């Protein structure tokens, strides 16, 4: 995620340097905002999966013996 955010920051810096008008800057800003929003959503999904995995896998008993009949 850090690399993506860094790349988006560099994109903004380059756009500011090269933009001829405000419309160009607004388009780049919208693109960056969409990317950051999607990455944030992906991080939330991955975190939720991790929580579900921890709940299912790490709450199991640590005793590997057979259950008594």
PDB file of C-alpha atoms in Angstrom:
ATOM      1  CA  UNK A   1       0.000   0.000   0.000  1.00  0.00           C
ATOM      2  CA  UNK A   2       2.872   2.347   0.777  1.00  0.00           C
ATOM      3  CA  UNK A   3       4.241   1.961  -2.741  1.00  0.00           C
ATOM      4  CA  UNK A   4       0.860   2.729  -4.282  1.00  0.00           C
ATOM      5  CA  UNK A   5       0.413   5.841  -2.139  1.00  0.00           C
ATOM      6  CA  UNK A   6       3.925   6.972  -2.997  1.00  0.00           C
ATOM      7  CA  UNK A   7       3.270   6.486  -6.715  1.00  0.00           C
ATOM      8  CA  UNK A   8       0.048   8.462  -6.484  1.00  0.00           C
ATOM      9  CA  UNK A   9       1.878  11.269  -4.692  1.00  0.00           C
ATOM     10  CA  UNK A  10       4.490  11.334  -7.451  1.00  0.00           C
ATOM     11  CA  UNK A  11       1.692  11.403 -10.026  1.00  0.00           C
ATOM     12  CA  UNK A  12       0.218  14.471  -8.324  1.00  0.00           C
ATOM     13  CA  UNK A  13       3.598  16.215  -8.178  1.00  0.00           C
ATOM     14  CA  UNK A  14       4.212  15.584 -11.880  1.00  0.00           C
ATOM     15  CA  UNK A  15       0.705  16.754 -12.772  1.00  0.00           C
ATOM     16  CA  UNK A  16       1.213  19.997 -10.851  1.00  0.00           C
ATOM     17  CA  UNK A  17       4.499  20.503 -12.666  1.00  0.00           C
ATOM     18  CA  UNK A  18       3.076  19.845 -16.150  1.00  0.00           C
ATOM     19  CA  UNK A  19      -0.561  20.964 -15.977  1.00  0.00           C
ATOM     20  CA  UNK A  20      -1.687  23.678 -18.324  1.00  0.00           C
ATOM     21  CA  UNK A  21      -5.029  24.309 -16.641  1.00  0.00           C
ATOM     22  CA  UNK A  22      -7.127  23.505 -13.611  1.00  0.00           C
ATOM     23  CA  UNK A  23      -9.208  20.902 -15.482  1.00  0.00           C
ATOM     24  CA  UNK A  24      -6.127  18.746 -16.011  1.00  0.00           C
ATOM     25  CA  UNK A  25      -5.319  18.937 -12.322  1.00  0.00           C
ATOM     26  CA  UNK A  26      -8.877  18.058 -11.350  1.00  0.00           C
ATOM     27  CA  UNK A  27      -8.805  14.978 -13.616  1.00  0.00           C
ATOM     28  CA  UNK A  28      -5.561  13.782 -12.064  1.00  0.00           C
ATOM     29  CA  UNK A  29      -6.912  14.487  -8.593  1.00  0.00           C
ATOM     30  CA  UNK A  30     -10.023  12.433  -9.344  1.00  0.00           C
ATOM     31  CA  UNK A  31      -7.869   9.572 -10.600  1.00  0.00           C
ATOM     32  CA  UNK A  32      -5.738   9.632  -7.449  1.00  0.00           C
ATOM     33  CA  UNK A  33      -8.812   9.783  -5.246  1.00  0.00           C
ATOM     34  CA  UNK A  34     -10.351   6.763  -6.998  1.00  0.00           C
ATOM     35  CA  UNK A  35      -7.135   4.774  -6.636  1.00  0.00           C
ATOM     36  CA  UNK A  36      -6.769   5.579  -2.949  1.00  0.00           C
ATOM     37  CA  UNK A  37     -10.435   4.730  -2.334  1.00  0.00           C
ATOM     38  CA  UNK A  38     -10.081   1.364  -4.076  1.00  0.00           C
ATOM     39  CA  UNK A  39      -6.877   0.520  -2.228  1.00  0.00           C
ATOM     40  CA  UNK A  40      -8.508   1.450   1.072  1.00  0.00           C
ATOM     41  CA  UNK A  41     -11.466  -0.812   0.288  1.00  0.00           C
ATOM     42  CA  UNK A  42      -9.108  -3.657  -0.624  1.00  0.00           C
ATOM     43  CA  UNK A  43      -7.251  -3.231   2.668  1.00  0.00           C
ATOM     44  CA  UNK A  44     -10.562  -3.395   4.562  1.00  0.00           C
ATOM     45  CA  UNK A  45     -11.547  -6.596   2.746  1.00  0.00           C
ATOM     46  CA  UNK A  46      -8.178  -8.191   3.453  1.00  0.00           C
ATOM     47  CA  UNK A  47      -8.394  -7.201   7.123  1.00  0.00           C
ATOM     48  CA  UNK A  48     -11.872  -8.712   7.401  1.00  0.00           C
ATOM     49  CA  UNK A  49     -10.604 -11.953   5.866  1.00  0.00           C
ATOM     50  CA  UNK A  50      -7.710 -12.016   8.309  1.00  0.00           C
ATOM     51  CA  UNK A  51     -10.073 -11.537  11.238  1.00  0.00           C
ATOM     52  CA  UNK A  52     -12.296 -14.366   9.978  1.00  0.00           C
ATOM     53  CA  UNK A  53      -9.282 -16.621   9.539  1.00  0.00           C
ATOM     54  CA  UNK A  54      -8.014 -15.857  13.030  1.00  0.00           C
ATOM     55  CA  UNK A  55     -11.444 -16.514  14.489  1.00  0.00           C
ATOM     56  CA  UNK A  56     -11.795 -19.869  12.744  1.00  0.00           C
ATOM     57  CA  UNK A  57      -8.258 -21.163  13.014  1.00  0.00           C
ATOM     58  CA  UNK A  58      -6.784 -19.815  16.209  1.00  0.00           C
ATOM     59  CA  UNK A  59      -9.696 -20.422  18.578  1.00  0.00           C
ATOM     60  CA  UNK A  60      -9.379 -24.176  18.054  1.00  0.00           C
ATOM     61  CA  UNK A  61      -8.157 -26.299  20.957  1.00  0.00           C
ATOM     62  CA  UNK A  62      -4.430 -26.909  20.913  1.00  0.00           C
ATOM     63  CA  UNK A  63      -4.803 -30.492  22.140  1.00  0.00           C
ATOM     64  CA  UNK A  64      -4.352 -32.754  19.106  1.00  0.00           C
ATOM     65  CA  UNK A  65      -5.527 -35.926  20.865  1.00  0.00           C
ATOM     66  CA  UNK A  66      -8.568 -37.878  19.737  1.00  0.00           C
ATOM     67  CA  UNK A  67     -11.870 -36.976  21.425  1.00  0.00           C
ATOM     68  CA  UNK A  68     -13.077 -39.454  24.034  1.00  0.00           C
ATOM     69  CA  UNK A  69     -15.936 -41.796  23.068  1.00  0.00           C
TER      70      UNK A  69
END
